[in-house]
XYZ file of C-alpha atoms in Angstrom:
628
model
C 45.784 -31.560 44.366
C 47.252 -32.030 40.988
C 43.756 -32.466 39.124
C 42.594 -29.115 40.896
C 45.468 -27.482 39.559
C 44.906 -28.876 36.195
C 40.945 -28.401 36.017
C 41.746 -24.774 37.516
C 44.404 -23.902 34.663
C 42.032 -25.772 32.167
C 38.892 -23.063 33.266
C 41.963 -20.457 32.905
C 42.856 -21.667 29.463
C 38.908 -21.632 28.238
C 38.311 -17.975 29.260
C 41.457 -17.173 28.020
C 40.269 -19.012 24.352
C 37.333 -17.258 24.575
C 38.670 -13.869 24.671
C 41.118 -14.451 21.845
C 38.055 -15.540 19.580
C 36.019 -12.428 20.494
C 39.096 -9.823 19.574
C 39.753 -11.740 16.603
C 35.589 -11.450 15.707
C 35.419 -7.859 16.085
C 38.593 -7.083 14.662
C 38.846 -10.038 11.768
C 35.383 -10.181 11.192
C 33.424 -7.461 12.916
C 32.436 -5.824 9.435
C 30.893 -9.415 8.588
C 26.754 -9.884 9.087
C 24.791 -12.899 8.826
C 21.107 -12.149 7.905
C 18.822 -15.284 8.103
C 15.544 -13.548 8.286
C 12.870 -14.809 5.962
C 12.699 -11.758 4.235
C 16.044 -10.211 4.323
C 15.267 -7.906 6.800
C 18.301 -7.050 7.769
C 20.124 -6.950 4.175
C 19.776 -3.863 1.844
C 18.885 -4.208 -1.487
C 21.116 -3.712 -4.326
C 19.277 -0.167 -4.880
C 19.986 1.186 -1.539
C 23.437 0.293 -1.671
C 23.686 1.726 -5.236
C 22.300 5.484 -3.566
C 24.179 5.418 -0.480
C 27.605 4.421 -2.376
C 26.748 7.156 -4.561
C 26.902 10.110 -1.510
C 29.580 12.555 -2.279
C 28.878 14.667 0.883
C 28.501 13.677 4.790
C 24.795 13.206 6.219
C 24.248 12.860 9.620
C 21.213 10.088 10.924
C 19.836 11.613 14.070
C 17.339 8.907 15.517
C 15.295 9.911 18.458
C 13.830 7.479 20.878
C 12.526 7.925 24.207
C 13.918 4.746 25.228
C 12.460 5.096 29.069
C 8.963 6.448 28.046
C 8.540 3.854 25.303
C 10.297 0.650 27.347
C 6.766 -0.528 28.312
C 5.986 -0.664 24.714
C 7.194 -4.140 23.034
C 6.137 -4.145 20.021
C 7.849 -0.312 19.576
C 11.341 -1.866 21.414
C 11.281 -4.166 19.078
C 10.764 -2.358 15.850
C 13.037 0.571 17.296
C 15.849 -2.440 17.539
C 14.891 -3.398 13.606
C 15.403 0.220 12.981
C 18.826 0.458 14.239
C 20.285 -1.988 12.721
C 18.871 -1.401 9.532
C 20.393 2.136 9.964
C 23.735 0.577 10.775
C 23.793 -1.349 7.485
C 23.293 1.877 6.168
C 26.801 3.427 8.019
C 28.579 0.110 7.075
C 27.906 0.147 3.274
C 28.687 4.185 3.243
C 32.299 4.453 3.388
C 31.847 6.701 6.189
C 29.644 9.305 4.209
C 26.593 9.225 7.039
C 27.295 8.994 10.503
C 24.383 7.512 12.881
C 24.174 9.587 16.337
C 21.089 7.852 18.683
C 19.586 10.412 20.857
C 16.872 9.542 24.098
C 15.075 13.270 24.177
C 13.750 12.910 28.133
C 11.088 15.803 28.832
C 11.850 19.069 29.151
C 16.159 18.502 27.880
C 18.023 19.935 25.089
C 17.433 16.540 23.107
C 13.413 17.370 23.443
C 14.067 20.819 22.437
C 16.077 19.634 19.131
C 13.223 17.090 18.724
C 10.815 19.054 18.520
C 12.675 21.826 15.997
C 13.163 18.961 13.268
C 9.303 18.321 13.314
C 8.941 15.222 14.873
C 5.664 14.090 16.445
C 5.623 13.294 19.977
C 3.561 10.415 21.575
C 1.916 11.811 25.211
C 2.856 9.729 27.445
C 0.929 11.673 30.827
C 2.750 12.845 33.550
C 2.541 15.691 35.331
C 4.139 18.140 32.657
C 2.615 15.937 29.927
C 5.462 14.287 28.542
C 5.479 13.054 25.267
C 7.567 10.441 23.311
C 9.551 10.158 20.560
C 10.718 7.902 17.922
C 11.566 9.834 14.624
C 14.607 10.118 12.094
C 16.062 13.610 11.623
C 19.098 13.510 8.311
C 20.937 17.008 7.990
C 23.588 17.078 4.961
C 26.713 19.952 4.989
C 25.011 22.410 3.169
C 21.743 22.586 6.024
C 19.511 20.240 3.865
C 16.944 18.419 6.164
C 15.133 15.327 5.823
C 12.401 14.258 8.840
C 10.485 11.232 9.374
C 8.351 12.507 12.301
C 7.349 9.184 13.445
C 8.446 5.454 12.515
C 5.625 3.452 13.132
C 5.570 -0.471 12.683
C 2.615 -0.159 10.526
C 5.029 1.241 7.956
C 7.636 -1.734 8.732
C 7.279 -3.230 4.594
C 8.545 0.474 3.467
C 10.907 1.369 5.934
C 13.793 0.807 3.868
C 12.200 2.176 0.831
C 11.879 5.406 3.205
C 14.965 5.411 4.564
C 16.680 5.634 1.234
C 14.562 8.208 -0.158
C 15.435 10.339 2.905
C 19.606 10.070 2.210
C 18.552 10.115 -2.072
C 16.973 13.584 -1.492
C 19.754 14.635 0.691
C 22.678 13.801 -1.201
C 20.812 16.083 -4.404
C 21.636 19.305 -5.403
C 18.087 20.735 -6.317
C 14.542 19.683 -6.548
C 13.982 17.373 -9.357
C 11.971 18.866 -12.466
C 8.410 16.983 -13.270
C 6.291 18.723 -16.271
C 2.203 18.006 -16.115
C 0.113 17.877 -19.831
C -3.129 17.579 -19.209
C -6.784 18.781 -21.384
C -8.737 18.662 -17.921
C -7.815 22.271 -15.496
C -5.722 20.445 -13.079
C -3.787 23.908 -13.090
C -7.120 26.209 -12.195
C -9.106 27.604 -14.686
C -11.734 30.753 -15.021
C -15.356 30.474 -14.500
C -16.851 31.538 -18.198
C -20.161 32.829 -16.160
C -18.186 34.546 -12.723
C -14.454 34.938 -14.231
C -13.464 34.282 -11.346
C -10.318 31.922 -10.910
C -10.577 28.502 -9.634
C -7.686 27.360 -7.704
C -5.239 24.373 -8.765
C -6.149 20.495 -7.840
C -4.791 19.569 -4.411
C -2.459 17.019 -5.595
C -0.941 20.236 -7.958
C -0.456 22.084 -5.320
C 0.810 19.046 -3.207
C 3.821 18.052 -6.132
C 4.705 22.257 -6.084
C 5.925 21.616 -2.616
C 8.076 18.548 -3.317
C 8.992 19.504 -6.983
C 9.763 22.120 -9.485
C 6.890 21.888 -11.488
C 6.124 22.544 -15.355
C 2.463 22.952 -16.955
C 2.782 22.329 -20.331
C 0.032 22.077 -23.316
C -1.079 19.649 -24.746
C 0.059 21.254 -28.094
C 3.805 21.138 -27.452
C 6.028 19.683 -29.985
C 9.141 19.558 -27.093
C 9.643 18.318 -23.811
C 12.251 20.672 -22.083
C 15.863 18.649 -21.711
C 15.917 19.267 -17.486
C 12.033 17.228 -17.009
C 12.562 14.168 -15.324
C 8.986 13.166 -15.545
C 6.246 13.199 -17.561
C 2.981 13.375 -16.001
C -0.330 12.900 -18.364
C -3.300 13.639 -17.470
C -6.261 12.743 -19.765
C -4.347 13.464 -22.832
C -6.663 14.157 -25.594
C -6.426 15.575 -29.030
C -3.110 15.460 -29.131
C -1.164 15.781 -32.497
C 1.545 13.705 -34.201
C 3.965 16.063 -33.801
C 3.284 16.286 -29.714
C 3.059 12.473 -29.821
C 5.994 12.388 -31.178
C 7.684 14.495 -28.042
C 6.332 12.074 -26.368
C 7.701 9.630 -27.720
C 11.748 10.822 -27.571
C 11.167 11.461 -24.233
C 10.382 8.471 -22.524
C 12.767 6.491 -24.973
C 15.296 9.256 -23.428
C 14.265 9.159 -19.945
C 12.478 6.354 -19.618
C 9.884 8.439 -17.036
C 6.277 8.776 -17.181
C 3.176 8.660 -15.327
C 0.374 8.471 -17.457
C -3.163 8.909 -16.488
C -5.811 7.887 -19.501
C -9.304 7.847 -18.961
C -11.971 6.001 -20.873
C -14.591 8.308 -19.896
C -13.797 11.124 -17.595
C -16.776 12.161 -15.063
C -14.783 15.785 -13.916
C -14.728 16.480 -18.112
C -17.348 18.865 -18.933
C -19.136 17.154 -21.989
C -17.642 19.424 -25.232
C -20.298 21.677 -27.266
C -21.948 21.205 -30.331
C -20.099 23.381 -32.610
C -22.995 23.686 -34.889
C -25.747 23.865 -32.441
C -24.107 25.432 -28.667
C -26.472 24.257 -27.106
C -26.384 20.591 -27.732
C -23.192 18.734 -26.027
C -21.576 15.980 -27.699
C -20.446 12.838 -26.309
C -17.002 13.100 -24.165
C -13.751 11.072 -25.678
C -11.292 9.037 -24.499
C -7.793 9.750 -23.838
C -6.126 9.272 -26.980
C -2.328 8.714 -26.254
C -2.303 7.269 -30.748
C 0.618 4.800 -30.973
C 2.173 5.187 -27.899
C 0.098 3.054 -25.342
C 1.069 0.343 -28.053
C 4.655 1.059 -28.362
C 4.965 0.678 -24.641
C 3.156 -3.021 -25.059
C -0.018 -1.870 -23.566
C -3.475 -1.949 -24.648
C -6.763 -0.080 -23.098
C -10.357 -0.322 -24.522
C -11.400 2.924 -25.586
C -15.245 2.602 -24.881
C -15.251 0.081 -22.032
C -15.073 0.855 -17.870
C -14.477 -1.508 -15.299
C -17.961 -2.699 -13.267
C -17.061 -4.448 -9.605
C -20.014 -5.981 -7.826
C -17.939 -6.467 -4.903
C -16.370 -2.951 -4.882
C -19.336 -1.033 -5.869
C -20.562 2.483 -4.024
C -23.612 3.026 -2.403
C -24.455 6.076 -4.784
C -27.962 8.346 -4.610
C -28.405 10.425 -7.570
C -31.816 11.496 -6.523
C -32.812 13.158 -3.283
C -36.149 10.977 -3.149
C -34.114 7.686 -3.975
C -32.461 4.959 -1.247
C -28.922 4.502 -2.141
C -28.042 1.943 -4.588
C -24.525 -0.072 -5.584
C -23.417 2.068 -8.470
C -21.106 -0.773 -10.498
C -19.254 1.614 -11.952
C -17.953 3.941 -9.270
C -15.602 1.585 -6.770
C -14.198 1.974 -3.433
C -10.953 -0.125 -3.086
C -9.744 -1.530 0.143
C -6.410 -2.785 0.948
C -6.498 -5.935 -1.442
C -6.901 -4.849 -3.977
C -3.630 -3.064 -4.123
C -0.063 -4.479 -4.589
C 2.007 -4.858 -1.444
C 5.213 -5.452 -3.234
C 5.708 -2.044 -4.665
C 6.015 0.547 -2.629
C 3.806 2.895 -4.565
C 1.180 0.776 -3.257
C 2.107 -0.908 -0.402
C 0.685 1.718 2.228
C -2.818 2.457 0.362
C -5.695 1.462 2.476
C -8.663 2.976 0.545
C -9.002 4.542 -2.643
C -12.162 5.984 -4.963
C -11.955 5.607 -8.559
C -15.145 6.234 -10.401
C -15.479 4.998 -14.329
C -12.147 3.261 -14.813
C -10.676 1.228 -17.597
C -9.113 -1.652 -18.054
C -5.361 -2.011 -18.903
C -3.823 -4.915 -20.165
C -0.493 -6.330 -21.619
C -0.157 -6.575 -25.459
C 0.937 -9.792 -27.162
C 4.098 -10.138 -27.981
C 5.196 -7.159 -26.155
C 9.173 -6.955 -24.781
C 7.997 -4.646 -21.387
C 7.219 -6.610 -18.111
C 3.369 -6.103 -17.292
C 3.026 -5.370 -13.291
C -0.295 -4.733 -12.039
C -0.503 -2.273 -9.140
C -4.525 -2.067 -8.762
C -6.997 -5.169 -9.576
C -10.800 -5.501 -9.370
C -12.453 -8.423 -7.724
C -13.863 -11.204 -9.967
C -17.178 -10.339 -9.325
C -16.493 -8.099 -12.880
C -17.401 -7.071 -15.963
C -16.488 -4.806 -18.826
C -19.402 -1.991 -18.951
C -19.834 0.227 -22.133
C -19.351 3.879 -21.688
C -23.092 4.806 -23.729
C -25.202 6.095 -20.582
C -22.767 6.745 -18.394
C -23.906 10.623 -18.521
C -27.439 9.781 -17.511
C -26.752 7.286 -14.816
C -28.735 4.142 -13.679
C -27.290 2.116 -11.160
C -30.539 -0.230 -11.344
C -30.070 -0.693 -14.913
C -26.454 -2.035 -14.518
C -26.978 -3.687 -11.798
C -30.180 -6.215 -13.487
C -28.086 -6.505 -16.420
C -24.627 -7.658 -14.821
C -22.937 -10.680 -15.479
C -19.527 -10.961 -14.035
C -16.899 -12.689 -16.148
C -14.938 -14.268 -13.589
C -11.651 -12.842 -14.162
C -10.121 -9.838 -12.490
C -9.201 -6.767 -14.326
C -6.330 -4.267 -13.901
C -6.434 -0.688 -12.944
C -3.011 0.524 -12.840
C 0.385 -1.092 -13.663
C 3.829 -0.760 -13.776
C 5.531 -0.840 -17.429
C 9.225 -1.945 -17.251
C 11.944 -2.962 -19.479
C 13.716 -1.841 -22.917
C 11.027 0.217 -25.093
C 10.870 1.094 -29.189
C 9.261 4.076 -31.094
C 5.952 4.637 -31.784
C 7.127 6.202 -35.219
C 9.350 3.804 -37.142
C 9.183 5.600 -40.162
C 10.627 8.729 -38.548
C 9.084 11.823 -37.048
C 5.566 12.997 -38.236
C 4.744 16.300 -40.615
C 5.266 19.356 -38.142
C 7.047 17.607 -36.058
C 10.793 19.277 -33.976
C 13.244 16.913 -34.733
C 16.070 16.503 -32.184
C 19.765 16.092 -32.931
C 19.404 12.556 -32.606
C 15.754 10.691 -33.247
C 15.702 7.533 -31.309
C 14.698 4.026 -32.240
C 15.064 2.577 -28.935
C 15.125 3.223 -25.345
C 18.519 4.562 -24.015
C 18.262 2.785 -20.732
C 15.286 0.324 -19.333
C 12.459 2.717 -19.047
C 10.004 2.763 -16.036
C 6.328 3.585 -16.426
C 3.462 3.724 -14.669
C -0.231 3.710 -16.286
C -3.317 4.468 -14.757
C -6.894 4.274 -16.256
C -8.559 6.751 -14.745
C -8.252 10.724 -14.044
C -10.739 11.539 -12.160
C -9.446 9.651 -9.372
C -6.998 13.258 -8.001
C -10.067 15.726 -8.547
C -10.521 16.907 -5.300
C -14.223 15.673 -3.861
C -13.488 12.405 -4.750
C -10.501 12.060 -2.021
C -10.259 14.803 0.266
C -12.578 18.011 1.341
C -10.837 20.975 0.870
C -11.595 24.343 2.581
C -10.402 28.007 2.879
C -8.743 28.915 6.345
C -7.767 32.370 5.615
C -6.490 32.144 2.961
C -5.218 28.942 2.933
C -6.445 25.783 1.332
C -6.895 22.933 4.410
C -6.649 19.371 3.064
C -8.187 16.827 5.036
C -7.886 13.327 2.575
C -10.642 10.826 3.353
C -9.530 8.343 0.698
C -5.850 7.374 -0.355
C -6.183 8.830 -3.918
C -4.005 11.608 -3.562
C -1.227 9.652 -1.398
C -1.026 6.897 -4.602
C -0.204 9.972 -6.910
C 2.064 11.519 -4.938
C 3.935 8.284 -4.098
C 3.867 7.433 -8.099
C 5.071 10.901 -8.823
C 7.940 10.663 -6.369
C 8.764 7.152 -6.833
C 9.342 7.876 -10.972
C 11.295 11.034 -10.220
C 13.857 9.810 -8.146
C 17.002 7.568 -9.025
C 16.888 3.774 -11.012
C 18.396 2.775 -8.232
C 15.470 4.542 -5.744
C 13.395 3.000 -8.156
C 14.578 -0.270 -7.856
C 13.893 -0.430 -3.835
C 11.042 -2.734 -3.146
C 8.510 -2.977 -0.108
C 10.234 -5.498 2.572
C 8.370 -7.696 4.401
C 7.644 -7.526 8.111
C 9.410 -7.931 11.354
C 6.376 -9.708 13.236
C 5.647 -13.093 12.280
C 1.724 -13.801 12.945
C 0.676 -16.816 14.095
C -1.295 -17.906 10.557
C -2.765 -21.415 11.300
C -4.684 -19.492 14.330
C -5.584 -16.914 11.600
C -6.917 -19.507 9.116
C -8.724 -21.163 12.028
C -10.439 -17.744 12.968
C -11.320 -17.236 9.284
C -12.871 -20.500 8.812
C -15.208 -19.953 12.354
C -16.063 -16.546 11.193
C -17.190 -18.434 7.907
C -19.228 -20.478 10.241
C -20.136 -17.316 11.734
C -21.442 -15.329 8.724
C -23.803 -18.227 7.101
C -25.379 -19.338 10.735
C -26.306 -15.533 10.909
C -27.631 -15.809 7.065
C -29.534 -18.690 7.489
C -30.446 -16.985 10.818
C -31.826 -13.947 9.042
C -33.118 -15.824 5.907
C -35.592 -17.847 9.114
C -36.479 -14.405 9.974
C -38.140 -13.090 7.204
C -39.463 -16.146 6.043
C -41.678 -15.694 9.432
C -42.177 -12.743 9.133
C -43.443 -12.873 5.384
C -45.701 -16.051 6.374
C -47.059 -13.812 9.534
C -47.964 -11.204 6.729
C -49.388 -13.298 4.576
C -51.797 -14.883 7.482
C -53.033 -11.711 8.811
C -54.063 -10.841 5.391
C -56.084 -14.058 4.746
C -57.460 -12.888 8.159
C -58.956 -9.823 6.473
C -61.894 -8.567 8.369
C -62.839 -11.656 10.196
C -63.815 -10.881 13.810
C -62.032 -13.069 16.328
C -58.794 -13.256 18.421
C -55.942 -11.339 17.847
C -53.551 -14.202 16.699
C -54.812 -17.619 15.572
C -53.705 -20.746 16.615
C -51.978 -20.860 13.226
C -49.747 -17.925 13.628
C -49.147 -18.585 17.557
C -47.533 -21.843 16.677
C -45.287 -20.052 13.421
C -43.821 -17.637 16.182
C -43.796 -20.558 18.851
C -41.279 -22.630 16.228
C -39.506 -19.570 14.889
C -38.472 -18.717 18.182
C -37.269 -22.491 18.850
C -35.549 -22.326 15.864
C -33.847 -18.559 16.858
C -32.829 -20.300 20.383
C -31.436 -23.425 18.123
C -29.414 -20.785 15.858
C -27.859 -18.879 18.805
C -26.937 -22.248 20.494
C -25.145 -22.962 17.074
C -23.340 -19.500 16.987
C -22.528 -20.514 20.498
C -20.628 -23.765 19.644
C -19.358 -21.947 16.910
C -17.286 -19.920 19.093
C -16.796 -21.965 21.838
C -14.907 -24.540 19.722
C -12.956 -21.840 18.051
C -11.454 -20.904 21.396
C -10.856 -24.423 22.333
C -9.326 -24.831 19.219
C -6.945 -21.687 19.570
C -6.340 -23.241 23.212
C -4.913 -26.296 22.159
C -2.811 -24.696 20.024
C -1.446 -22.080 22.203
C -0.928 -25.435 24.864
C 0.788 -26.836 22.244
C 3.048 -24.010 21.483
C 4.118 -23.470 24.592
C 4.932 -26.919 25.541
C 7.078 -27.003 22.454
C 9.209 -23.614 23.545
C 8.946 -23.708 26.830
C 8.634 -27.492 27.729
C 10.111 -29.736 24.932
C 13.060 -27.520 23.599
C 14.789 -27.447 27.166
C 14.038 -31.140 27.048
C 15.888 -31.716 24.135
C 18.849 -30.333 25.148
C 19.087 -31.650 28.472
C 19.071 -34.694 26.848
C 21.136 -34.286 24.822
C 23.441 -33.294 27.895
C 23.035 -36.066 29.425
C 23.667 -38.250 26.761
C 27.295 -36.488 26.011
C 28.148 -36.725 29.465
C 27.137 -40.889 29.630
C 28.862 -41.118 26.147
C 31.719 -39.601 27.748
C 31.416 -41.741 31.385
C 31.783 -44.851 29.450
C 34.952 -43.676 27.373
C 36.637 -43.135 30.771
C 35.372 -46.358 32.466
C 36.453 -47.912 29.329
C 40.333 -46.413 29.456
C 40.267 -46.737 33.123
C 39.560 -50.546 32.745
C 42.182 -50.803 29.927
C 44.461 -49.199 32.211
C 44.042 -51.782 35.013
C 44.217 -54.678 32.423
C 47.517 -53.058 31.001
């Protein structure tokens, strides 16, 4: 009766514990958070908190998700459980400047209706009424500033933060930030000499107008206005000292621009002979003088970038097959950074006749490269390149074995171009600069032609208004530079996260190798093939005119053993894959006998080796006890 009483009051005691330790927690320590994620998935980075401790106004979070609709949906449960508590880092590190309210918009409510005013995109889910889904971020600040993420999808999990923070940076700002655009090509429209009639802007002009408060400025100014934030160059050339010089102060002031240079531009129209008009002369370079220098950069003038392995199938005749044109790429996914988030998203990009950028020796700026080419490339000289002959680059190729870099990031403290003070003509500010006021941020990119409209997107007129429908990324990497380099050093400073799913990579690596195994049992396959089929050619013309049967004996037994051979190749393939999934069996056996089987194992036990541990202690007082 007693030891009831006393195991009874001991269960008592325990719950009692228990509850003391959970008030203290969440009391004590309930602001506290352990993150032991790989990546830090959970922890923001020093930027974030820098822009969100910066807020001098309230902003409201408003996260829609259709928790019923989407509950069948793991992999979306699971991100939309990432995205919450990244959001309620966010509240914690705010000092109560955003508030997080999490709204489920079921069909046909008030939450649906509110849904669907900020913009958000709704998944159908079916239904009778045709229900749709949702899982988007609406921010409002005090002043009826709004900031929408229609959708958060998974496959933008390595930016989320990145987004996130932009969304509270551009609502906690006054006004749109100021970028000014100096360029020689007509990114800003020009007028047909022959029609006069007026071409309309580039896309991606018309694109930063919506985001920004732009400035077109020419490439003669001797002054960057005080309110730019960013410098945008596009295929400076000809420009004087004196407008080098702007240059110059300004990103030692600002630390800001996005510079696009060109080794040879394709959208240029060649320049005319001014002696004889109707002779053209060959096109320039852009010609940025001491600056690219300064920054610790260098970019051969007369060279472009050839990639074997990114090459375009190109016609330039209408009676000619298609042939790999070295010189004008298509870039897939690695090719790009996925650290930086200018980059991280891009999938596909066309760049046609780029250069090659490239740290200087000695120079003080940290070098990142954003875009690379394969190392099946080579440096290609820009004589020709106005008559073009993809057959002619292609026999004389040699790749170099190294890999070559399109675009880069330039970071880090940064001195004048002009040592010796400012140039003849030149508008001398109040105070002429030596060095950079702050770490400046750059981006360079060698190539222009990459945001003329054909070579990303087709563009047409829909009454009026210009339709954009983007086929490659091109446009997407210049916005995301533009907007990147405009906002905040600490914006700036927020990198691409990694992911919330962890893939299984040996049974990746084992699927690689088989599809190896794959691709060179179908080339030797194929490489059987026309071997036969170039020995049946040649014996049916040594046959010439000879009367007799319609196959000889000789070419009945070449197809006889070709087809042995093409059941022997198939078998192969076959095995191929058959072992691969016996091989991605075992595994998965394995696997789940560790987390299902062996784990409980374990700790059972372990159990049971407390409890005999703790049988023998009693036996052992109990027969002390007796002795005693």
């Amino acid at each position: 009766m007693r030891r009831g009483v006393l195991s009874t009051g001991s269960l008592l005691l325990a719950v009692v514990v228990l509850l003391a330790a959970n008030i203290l927690a969440a009391t004590v320590f309930g602001g506290w958070r352990l993150d032991l994620t790989q990546n830090r998935l959970y922890t923001l980075s020093d930027g974030s908190r820098a822009v969100v401790g910066k807020l001098e106004e309230p902003i409201t979070l408003n996260l829609f998700f259709s928790q019923k609709a989407l509950r069948d949906v793991p992999q979306i449960q699971a991100y939309a459980a990432r995205v919450r508590a990244l959001l309620g880092e966010y509240v914690a590190q705010s000092g109560g400047k955003l508030q997080l309210k999490v709204i489920d918009p079921e069909p046909f409510s008030d939450a649906e209706d509110r849904a669907v005013q900020f913009g958000l995109r709704g998944l159908p889910v079916g239904g009778a009424g045709g229900e749709s889904a949702y899982f988007g971020l609406a921010a409002t600040n005090s002043t009826d500033g709004e900031e929408v993420i229609p959708f958060l999808s998974p496959a933008s999990e390595d930016t989320l933060e990145y987004d996130l923070t932009r969304l509270i940076y551009k609502l906690g700002q006054a006004k749109r930030p100021v970028v000014a655009v100096m360029s020689s090509l007509p990114v800003n429209g020009s007028v047909a000499p022959m029609t006069q009639q007026q071409a309309p802007a580039w896309a991606v002009i018309e694109q930063l107008r919506e985001l920004f408060e732009v400035r077109v400025l020419a490439t003669f100014e001797k002054k960057i206005p005080d309110d730019v934030e960013l410098l945008i160059l596009i295929h400076p050339k000809g420009l004087s000292p004196a407008t080098q010089f702007a240059i110059d102060q300004f990103a030692l002031r600002k630390g800001r621009v996005l510079a696009l240079l060109d080794p040879y531009s394709d959208v240029e129209a060649p320049p005319r002979d001014p002696i004889m008009p109707t002779m053209t002369l060959p096109k320039m370079p852009s010609d940025l003088g001491p600056l690219l220098g300064a920054w610790g950069v260098d970019m051969a003038p007369d060279k472009v970038i050839g990639d074997r392995e990114a090459a375009r199938m190109v016609s330039f005749r209408e009676d000619a097959p298609p042939q790999e044109y070295l010189v004008w790429l298509d870039l897939q996914a690695p090719r790009f950074d996925r650290k930086d988030v200018v980059t991280a998203r891009l999938t596909q990009m066309y760049m046609n006749t780029v250069g090659a950028l490239v740290k200087k020796d000695g120079a003080s700026t940290e070098f990142t490269p954003l875009m690379t080419s394969s190392r099946q490339s080579t440096l290609i000289g820009t004589d020709g390149l106005d008559k073009p002959d993809p057959e002619a680059l292609l026999r004389e190729f040699k790749p170099s074995d190294q890999s070559y870099t399109f675009a880069a990031r330039v970071q880090g403290p940064l001195r004048t171009a002009f040592p010796d003070g400012p140039p003849e003509g030149a508008e001398v500010p109040a105070q002429v600069l030596k060095e950079s006021a702050a770490p400046a941020n750059l981006i360079l990119i060698a190539d222009a032609d990459f945001i003329y409209d054909r070579f990303w997107a087709q563009v047409a007129d829909m009454r009026g208004s210009r339709m954009v429908q983007p086929f490659a990324d091109n446009g997407a990497f210049f916005i995301n530079a533009v907007d990147n380099l405009s906002g905040s050093g600490d914006l700036i400073n927020v990198r691409s996260q990694g992911t919330y799913a962890r893939p299984f990579t040996v049974v990746q690596a084992m699927n690689r190798t088989a599809q190896e195994q794959f691709r060179a049992a179908e080339q030797r396959l194929q490489a059987e093939l026309e071997q036969t089929e170039q020995k049946l050619a040649q014996l049916q013309q040594s046959r010439g005119e000879q009367a007799g049967p319609l196959m000889s004996a000789e070419q009945q037994q070449e197809i006889t053993r070709f087809q042995a051979e093409r059941v022997r190749l198939r078998r192969e393939l076959r095995e191929v894959q058959h072992n691969l999934r016996q091989d991605i069996d075992r595994l998965e056996t394995r696997l789940k006998f560790v987390n299902i089987g062996l784990v409980p194992l374990v700790i059972a036990f372990a159990a049971a080796l407390v409890v005999l541990t703790r049988g023998r202690g009693r036996r052992s007082t109990g027969e002390r006890h007796v002795a005693g």
